[in-house]
Short mmCIF file of C-alpha atoms in Angstrom, two decimals:
data_model
loop_
_atom_site.label_atom_id
_atom_site.label_comp_id
_atom_site.label_asym_id
_atom_site.label_seq_id
_atom_site.Cartn_x
_atom_site.Cartn_y
_atom_site.Cartn_z
CA MET A 522 59.30 143.94 67.08
CA ARG A 523 57.40 141.96 64.45
CA LEU A 524 60.62 140.09 63.63
CA LEU A 525 61.01 139.05 67.28
CA GLU A 526 57.37 137.94 67.43
CA ARG A 527 57.80 135.88 64.26
CA SER A 528 60.99 134.30 65.61
CA ARG A 529 59.32 132.96 68.79
CA PRO A 530 57.45 130.09 67.04
CA TYR A 531 60.67 129.24 65.24
CA ARG A 532 62.59 129.09 68.51
CA ALA A 533 59.81 127.00 70.03
CA ARG A 534 59.99 124.57 67.10
CA LEU A 535 63.76 124.35 67.55
CA LEU A 536 63.28 123.71 71.26
CA ASP A 537 60.68 120.99 70.60
CA ARG A 538 62.94 119.37 68.02
CA SER A 539 65.84 119.44 70.49
CA ARG A 540 63.68 117.78 73.14
CA ARG A 541 62.55 115.10 70.67
CA ASP A 542 66.16 114.47 69.65
CA ARG A 543 67.20 114.11 73.28
CA ALA A 544 64.29 111.75 73.90
CA ARG A 545 65.26 109.64 70.87
CA LEU A 546 68.89 109.57 72.01
CA GLY A 547 67.76 108.63 75.51
CA LEU A 548 65.58 105.82 74.17
CA ALA A 549 68.41 104.58 71.95
CA ALA A 550 70.83 104.66 74.88
CA ALA A 551 68.32 102.78 77.04
CA LEU A 552 67.89 100.12 74.36
CA VAL A 553 71.64 99.75 73.95
CA LEU A 554 72.09 99.54 77.72
CA ALA A 555 69.30 96.94 77.96
CA GLY A 556 70.99 94.93 75.22
CA VAL A 557 74.35 95.08 77.00
CA LEU A 558 72.85 94.17 80.39
CA TRP A 559 70.30 91.62 79.13
CA GLN A 560 72.42 88.48 79.31
CA PRO A 561 74.50 89.21 82.44
CA ILE A 562 71.84 90.94 84.58
CA LEU A 563 68.30 91.52 83.25
CA TYR A 564 67.62 88.03 81.85
CA PRO A 565 68.81 86.12 84.95
CA ALA A 566 67.17 88.73 87.19
CA GLY A 567 63.82 88.07 85.52
CA LYS A 568 64.28 84.34 86.04
CA ALA A 569 65.26 84.91 89.67
CA VAL A 570 62.10 86.92 90.29
CA VAL A 571 59.95 84.17 88.73
CA LEU A 572 61.67 81.54 90.89
CA LEU A 573 61.17 83.45 94.12
CA LEU A 574 57.59 84.38 93.26
CA ASP A 575 56.74 80.74 92.58
CA VAL A 576 58.35 79.56 95.82
CA TYR A 577 57.29 82.30 98.22
CA SER A 578 54.24 84.17 96.93
CA PRO A 579 51.75 81.37 97.80
CA SER A 580 52.92 81.34 101.44
CA LEU A 581 53.53 85.05 101.88
CA LEU A 582 50.82 86.57 99.65
CA GLY A 583 48.25 83.79 99.39
CA ALA A 584 48.51 83.51 95.59
CA ASN A 585 51.05 82.19 93.11
CA LEU A 586 52.01 85.26 91.11
CA ALA A 587 54.48 83.34 88.93
CA ALA A 588 51.67 81.09 87.69
CA ALA A 589 49.76 84.19 86.57
CA ILE A 590 52.60 85.48 84.37
CA THR A 591 54.14 82.28 82.94
CA PRO A 592 52.69 79.44 80.83
CA GLU A 593 52.04 76.12 82.54
CA PRO A 594 55.04 73.77 82.24
CA ARG A 595 54.72 70.48 80.34
CA VAL A 596 55.14 67.47 82.66
CA SER A 597 55.87 63.91 81.54
CA GLU A 598 56.95 60.58 83.05
CA THR A 599 59.29 58.02 81.47
CA ARG A 600 61.12 54.83 82.41
CA GLU A 601 64.87 55.03 81.81
CA THR A 602 67.85 52.78 82.41
CA ILE A 603 70.57 54.99 83.87
CA GLY A 604 73.95 53.66 84.95
CA GLY A 605 72.56 50.15 84.61
CA VAL A 606 69.60 50.89 86.93
CA GLU A 607 66.02 51.12 85.67
CA MET A 608 64.05 53.94 87.24
CA ARG A 609 61.17 56.33 86.89
CA VAL A 610 62.05 59.81 85.62
CA THR A 611 59.84 62.89 85.84
CA TRP A 612 60.42 65.73 83.37
CA TRP A 613 59.32 69.36 83.41
CA ARG A 614 59.67 71.46 80.29
CA PRO A 615 58.85 75.17 79.94
CA GLY A 616 55.58 75.99 78.23
CA TRP A 617 57.44 77.54 75.30
CA GLY A 618 60.26 76.60 72.93
CA ASP A 619 62.13 73.36 72.27
CA ARG A 620 65.64 73.95 73.64
CA HIS A 621 66.45 75.07 77.17
CA PRO A 622 69.18 75.01 79.80
CA GLY A 623 69.00 71.79 81.80
CA ILE A 624 68.89 71.06 85.51
CA LEU A 625 69.14 67.63 87.15
CA ILE A 626 67.44 67.34 90.55
CA VAL A 627 68.98 64.82 92.96
CA ASN A 628 66.31 64.44 95.58
CA GLY A 629 66.75 63.72 99.27
CA ALA A 630 66.12 60.27 100.73
CA THR A 631 62.35 60.64 100.76
CA PRO A 632 60.38 57.37 100.85
CA VAL A 633 57.78 58.80 98.46
CA GLY A 634 60.39 59.47 95.77
CA ASN A 635 59.20 61.60 92.88
CA ASP A 636 55.80 62.04 94.50
CA ASN A 637 57.27 64.33 97.14
CA VAL A 638 55.10 67.45 96.95
CA ALA A 639 57.87 69.98 97.62
CA THR A 640 60.15 68.44 94.99
CA ARG A 641 57.42 68.37 92.36
CA GLN A 642 56.61 72.00 93.06
CA PHE A 643 60.29 72.86 92.69
CA GLY A 644 60.38 71.12 89.30
CA THR A 645 57.44 73.28 88.22
CA THR A 646 59.19 76.37 89.57
CA LEU A 647 62.36 75.74 87.58
CA ALA A 648 60.40 75.04 84.40
CA ARG A 649 58.46 78.31 84.81
CA ALA A 650 61.84 80.05 84.90
CA GLY A 651 62.84 78.44 81.60
CA TYR A 652 64.69 75.23 82.51
CA LEU A 653 64.27 71.66 81.32
CA VAL A 654 64.18 69.70 84.58
CA MET A 655 65.03 66.01 85.03
CA LEU A 656 64.09 64.26 88.29
CA PRO A 657 65.21 60.62 88.42
CA GLU A 658 63.69 58.48 91.15
CA PHE A 659 66.94 56.92 92.31
CA PRO A 660 66.02 53.63 94.04
CA PHE A 661 68.80 53.88 96.64
CA LEU A 662 67.51 57.29 97.78
CA LYS A 663 63.87 56.26 97.87
CA GLU A 664 64.76 53.12 99.84
CA GLY A 665 67.18 54.93 102.14
CA ARG A 666 70.20 52.78 101.18
CA LEU A 667 73.85 53.84 101.22
CA ASP A 668 74.94 52.41 97.87
CA THR A 669 78.60 52.80 96.91
CA ASP A 670 77.59 52.76 93.23
CA ALA A 671 75.21 55.71 93.76
CA PRO A 672 77.66 58.47 92.69
CA HIS A 673 78.23 56.66 89.38
CA VAL A 674 74.47 56.40 88.75
CA VAL A 675 73.94 60.08 89.61
CA ASP A 676 76.71 61.05 87.20
CA ALA A 677 75.15 58.88 84.48
CA ALA A 678 71.83 60.69 84.98
CA PHE A 679 73.50 64.03 84.38
CA ALA A 680 75.26 62.66 81.29
CA HIS A 681 71.82 61.58 79.99
CA LEU A 682 70.42 65.08 80.53
CA ARG A 683 73.37 66.63 78.72
CA SER A 684 72.96 64.25 75.75
CA LEU A 685 69.41 65.38 74.97
CA PRO A 686 68.78 67.47 71.82
CA ASP A 687 66.66 69.73 74.06
CA THR A 688 69.74 70.88 76.01
CA GLU A 689 72.32 70.85 73.20
CA GLY A 690 74.55 73.90 73.37
CA ARG A 691 72.85 75.16 76.52
CA PRO A 692 74.23 75.34 80.08
CA ALA A 693 73.44 72.39 82.34
CA GLY A 694 73.80 71.97 86.08
CA ALA A 695 72.48 69.99 89.01
CA PHE A 696 70.53 70.71 92.18
CA GLY A 697 70.92 68.36 95.13
CA ALA A 698 68.91 68.27 98.33
CA SER A 699 69.89 66.72 101.65
CA VAL A 700 71.53 63.28 101.28
CA GLY A 701 71.14 63.53 97.50
CA ALA A 702 73.32 66.66 97.56
CA GLY A 703 76.13 64.71 99.18
CA LEU A 704 76.00 62.02 96.50
CA MET A 705 75.93 64.69 93.79
CA LEU A 706 79.09 66.28 95.18
CA VAL A 707 80.87 62.91 95.36
CA ALA A 708 79.91 62.29 91.72
CA ALA A 709 81.20 65.73 90.69
CA GLY A 710 84.55 65.04 92.33
CA THR A 711 84.86 61.53 90.90
CA TYR A 712 83.32 61.36 87.41
CA SER A 713 83.51 63.41 84.24
CA ALA A 714 79.90 64.37 83.49
CA LEU A 715 79.06 66.20 86.73
CA GLY A 716 82.70 67.17 87.01
CA ASP A 717 82.08 69.30 83.92
CA ALA A 718 78.72 70.73 85.05
CA ASP A 719 78.23 74.47 84.70
CA HIS A 720 76.97 74.80 88.26
CA LEU A 721 76.02 72.77 91.34
CA THR A 722 73.44 74.02 93.82
CA ILE A 723 72.84 72.47 97.24
CA LEU A 724 69.94 72.72 99.65
CA GLY A 725 70.98 71.28 103.00
CA GLY A 726 73.35 68.40 102.48
CA TYR A 727 76.22 66.78 104.34
CA PHE A 728 79.92 67.32 103.68
CA ASP A 729 81.67 64.64 105.74
CA MET A 730 79.99 61.28 106.34
CA ASP A 731 81.89 60.82 109.63
CA THR A 732 80.79 64.12 111.15
CA TYR A 733 77.26 63.68 109.79
CA VAL A 734 76.93 60.27 111.45
CA ALA A 735 78.43 61.62 114.69
CA ALA A 736 76.00 64.56 114.67
CA VAL A 737 72.94 62.35 114.26
CA ALA A 738 74.30 59.87 116.84
CA THR A 739 75.03 62.38 119.58
CA ARG A 740 72.60 65.20 118.78
CA SER A 741 75.57 67.50 118.51
CA SER A 742 77.64 69.21 115.84
CA GLY A 743 80.79 68.97 117.94
CA ASP A 744 80.72 72.27 119.77
CA ALA A 745 76.95 72.87 119.79
CA THR A 746 73.82 70.87 120.44
CA TRP A 747 71.72 69.92 117.43
CA GLU A 748 68.38 68.15 117.27
CA PRO A 749 68.05 65.84 114.25
CA SER A 750 64.65 65.07 112.75
CA ALA A 751 62.91 61.82 113.63
CA GLU A 752 63.40 60.71 110.01
CA ALA A 753 67.17 61.25 110.12
CA SER A 754 67.45 59.52 113.50
CA GLU A 755 65.42 56.53 112.33
CA ARG A 756 66.75 56.02 108.81
CA LEU A 757 70.47 56.83 108.97
CA PRO A 758 71.63 54.26 111.59
CA PRO A 759 70.28 51.16 109.79
CA ALA A 760 71.46 52.52 106.43
CA VAL A 761 75.06 52.95 107.63
CA GLU A 762 75.03 49.60 109.40
CA ALA A 763 73.68 47.76 106.35
CA ALA A 764 76.38 49.32 104.14
CA MET A 765 79.19 47.81 106.23
CA PRO A 766 81.05 44.82 104.71
CA ASN A 767 81.33 42.66 107.86
CA GLU A 768 79.89 42.10 111.30
CA THR A 769 82.83 43.70 113.11
CA ASP A 770 82.23 46.97 111.29
CA ARG A 771 78.50 46.73 111.84
CA THR A 772 79.18 46.42 115.58
CA ARG A 773 81.39 49.51 115.47
CA VAL A 774 78.65 51.45 113.68
CA ARG A 775 76.14 50.45 116.36
CA ARG A 776 78.62 51.66 118.97
CA ALA A 777 79.01 54.94 117.09
CA PHE A 778 75.27 55.55 117.20
CA THR A 779 75.17 54.89 120.96
CA ALA A 780 78.42 56.74 121.76
CA PRO A 781 78.36 59.07 124.78
CA SER A 782 80.00 61.96 122.91
CA TYR A 783 80.67 63.36 119.46
CA ALA A 784 84.39 62.56 119.74
CA ALA A 785 83.64 58.98 120.84
CA ALA A 786 81.37 58.47 117.81
CA LEU A 787 84.10 59.72 115.50
CA GLY A 788 86.54 57.36 117.21
CA GLU A 789 84.35 54.33 116.53
CA LEU A 790 84.10 55.28 112.85
CA ALA A 791 87.86 55.82 112.62
CA ASP A 792 88.38 52.23 113.87
CA LEU A 793 86.43 50.67 110.99
CA SER A 794 88.30 48.18 108.83
CA ALA A 795 89.88 49.32 105.56
CA GLU A 796 86.83 47.98 103.71
CA GLY A 797 84.46 49.76 106.08
CA ARG A 798 86.42 52.99 105.81
CA TRP A 799 86.27 52.71 102.03
CA VAL A 800 82.46 52.69 102.16
CA VAL A 801 82.33 55.79 104.39
CA ASP A 802 84.95 57.67 102.39
CA ARG A 803 83.37 56.67 99.08
CA LEU A 804 80.14 58.44 100.08
CA SER A 805 81.79 61.47 101.71
CA PRO A 806 82.14 64.68 99.66
CA ALA A 807 85.03 65.74 101.91
CA THR A 808 87.28 63.07 100.36
CA VAL A 809 86.88 64.47 96.82
CA TRP A 810 86.20 68.15 97.60
CA SER A 811 89.57 69.23 96.21
CA ARG A 812 88.53 67.79 92.83
CA VAL A 813 85.06 69.38 92.59
CA ASP A 814 85.68 71.88 89.79
CA PRO A 815 82.21 73.37 89.10
CA PRO A 816 81.10 76.38 91.15
CA VAL A 817 79.09 75.28 94.19
CA PHE A 818 76.19 77.37 95.52
CA TRP A 819 75.11 76.10 98.94
CA ILE A 820 71.92 77.07 100.80
CA HIS A 821 71.60 75.81 104.37
CA ASP A 822 68.91 76.58 106.91
CA PRO A 823 70.57 77.28 110.30
CA GLU A 824 67.80 75.24 111.95
CA ASP A 825 67.90 72.34 109.48
CA THR A 826 67.07 69.12 111.33
CA TYR A 827 68.23 66.76 108.56
CA GLU A 828 71.86 67.92 108.28
CA PRO A 829 73.45 70.42 110.69
CA VAL A 830 74.59 73.75 109.25
CA SER A 831 78.07 72.91 110.55
CA GLU A 832 78.42 70.63 107.49
CA ALA A 833 78.04 73.66 105.20
CA TYR A 834 80.55 75.69 107.22
CA ALA A 835 83.04 72.80 107.04
CA ALA A 836 82.68 72.75 103.25
CA ARG A 837 83.28 76.49 103.04
CA ALA A 838 86.38 76.20 105.23
CA ALA A 839 87.87 73.41 103.10
CA SER A 840 89.88 74.09 99.96
CA LYS A 841 88.35 73.47 96.54
CA PRO A 842 89.04 74.71 93.01
CA GLY A 843 86.59 77.27 91.73
CA ARG A 844 83.95 79.09 93.71
CA MET A 845 81.93 78.05 96.73
CA VAL A 846 79.15 80.44 97.79
CA LEU A 847 77.22 79.81 101.01
CA VAL A 848 74.03 81.53 102.10
CA VAL A 849 72.33 80.73 105.42
CA PRO A 850 68.75 82.08 105.14
CA ARG A 851 66.16 82.03 107.88
CA LEU A 852 63.19 81.99 105.52
CA VAL A 853 63.61 78.38 104.38
CA GLN A 854 63.38 75.30 106.58
CA HIS A 855 65.04 72.44 104.70
CA ALA A 856 62.96 72.45 101.51
CA GLU A 857 59.99 74.63 102.41
CA VAL A 858 59.13 78.12 103.62
CA GLY A 859 59.60 78.37 107.38
CA ALA A 860 56.32 78.26 109.26
CA GLY A 861 57.21 81.26 111.42
CA ALA A 862 58.68 83.41 108.66
CA THR A 863 55.78 85.84 108.29
CA ALA A 864 55.44 86.19 112.07
CA ARG A 865 58.85 87.92 112.17
CA GLY A 866 57.51 90.93 110.30
CA PRO A 867 57.72 92.40 106.78
CA LEU A 868 61.21 93.89 107.20
CA PHE A 869 62.62 90.48 108.12
CA VAL A 870 60.90 88.85 105.15
CA LEU A 871 62.07 91.56 102.73
CA GLY A 872 65.64 91.31 103.99
CA GLU A 873 65.68 87.55 103.60
CA LEU A 874 64.09 87.73 100.15
CA TRP A 875 66.71 90.25 99.03
CA SER A 876 69.50 87.95 100.23
CA LEU A 877 67.95 85.02 98.37
CA LEU A 878 67.36 87.15 95.25
CA THR A 879 71.02 88.20 95.01
CA PHE A 880 72.13 84.60 95.63
CA THR A 881 69.69 83.24 93.02
CA LEU A 882 70.76 85.90 90.51
CA GLU A 883 74.37 84.80 90.93
CA VAL A 884 73.42 81.17 90.22
CA LEU A 885 71.25 82.02 87.21
CA ARG A 886 73.94 84.12 85.55
CA ILE A 887 75.79 80.82 85.12
CA ALA A 888 72.75 78.56 84.71
CA GLY A 889 71.58 80.44 81.60
#
C-alpha cells in the first residue's frame, strides 16, 4: 500500500512531463507550419487584411484601423523625364526598410492628376501593406488626350520603377484604373517592361476601344442599357475626335457619337480610314490581348458608369496566355466604397469583403 502511495507522485510527474513534451512538440509543429505557410499564405494574408482595413474600415467602422497598426508611409514628389516626357511623380514608401516590392499606378483620366483624393489614399494603402508605390502624372491622362505614344510612356514608367535599387530583386507589378488600365494593358501586350511584369491589376477599364466608344455614344453595352457618367460622356467624344488624322475620320467619329444604335456606332468606327483605324486599334487592349503574358486580376463594379462591366466580360471571354481573374463586387463603385453598401446589411458587407479578401490574397501571393 505504501509503495502504491509513493508511486502516485511519480506517475503524476511522468504525466506532467508527457503533457509538457506534447506541448513542446505542438509548439514546434506550429512554428514549422507557420514557416511553411508564411510566404504562400500568412504573409500575403496579413497584407490583404491591411489593404482592406485601410480601404474599408473608415467607411464601414468610422476609423482607419490599418493606420493604427502600421507606421505612416513616407511620401515624396519628384520631377522625372519618362519616355521623353517630363512629368510629376508621387512616391509612397513603407515606413520601414529600404527595399520593397514595387507597384506602378496608372491613374484614370482625372483632370486633377496626382491630387485625386482616392488615388492618393490608395497609394498610402499600398505603402502601408509594404509596397513602394510610383504614381506618374501622365500628361495625356490628366488632359484627357488619346495619345498613340501613351503605351510606350507607360511602359517606360514601369521600366523606371524596376530599375530602382529599392525594388531590386523584388516582385513588381502595375495597377491601372479606368482609361489608364486600358493603356497599361496595351503597353503590356506591346512592350517588354510591362510585358514582363509579375502581375497586372485593373479597376474598371475598357477592353475594346470600339465597343467602349459605342457604349458611351448609345448608352448601351449592346444587349443592355448602360448610363455613362457625365465625365465620360463629356470627355471621350472630343478626345476620340481630336485623335483622328483627318477631317473625314473626325466626321465619322461625330456620327458614331450621334448614332441611333450600338451597331450603327460600331459601323461608323469600322468605316474609318486605315490611319484612323490604326489610332483606335493602337489604343485598344483587344488588339494585343493574345500577347499579354502577365497574370491579369480585374475588378469591375457592375454599376460602373465610366466603363461598362461588359468590357470586363469581353476580356474574360477572349483568349490570352496566362491567367485572367475577374471579380465583380458590389461594395466598390469605380474607385470608392459604394454609398449604399452599409444599407444592405452586415451579411452583405461580410460576404463582399470575403470575396475581395480572397481575390486580394491571390494577387498578393504574386505581388510579394
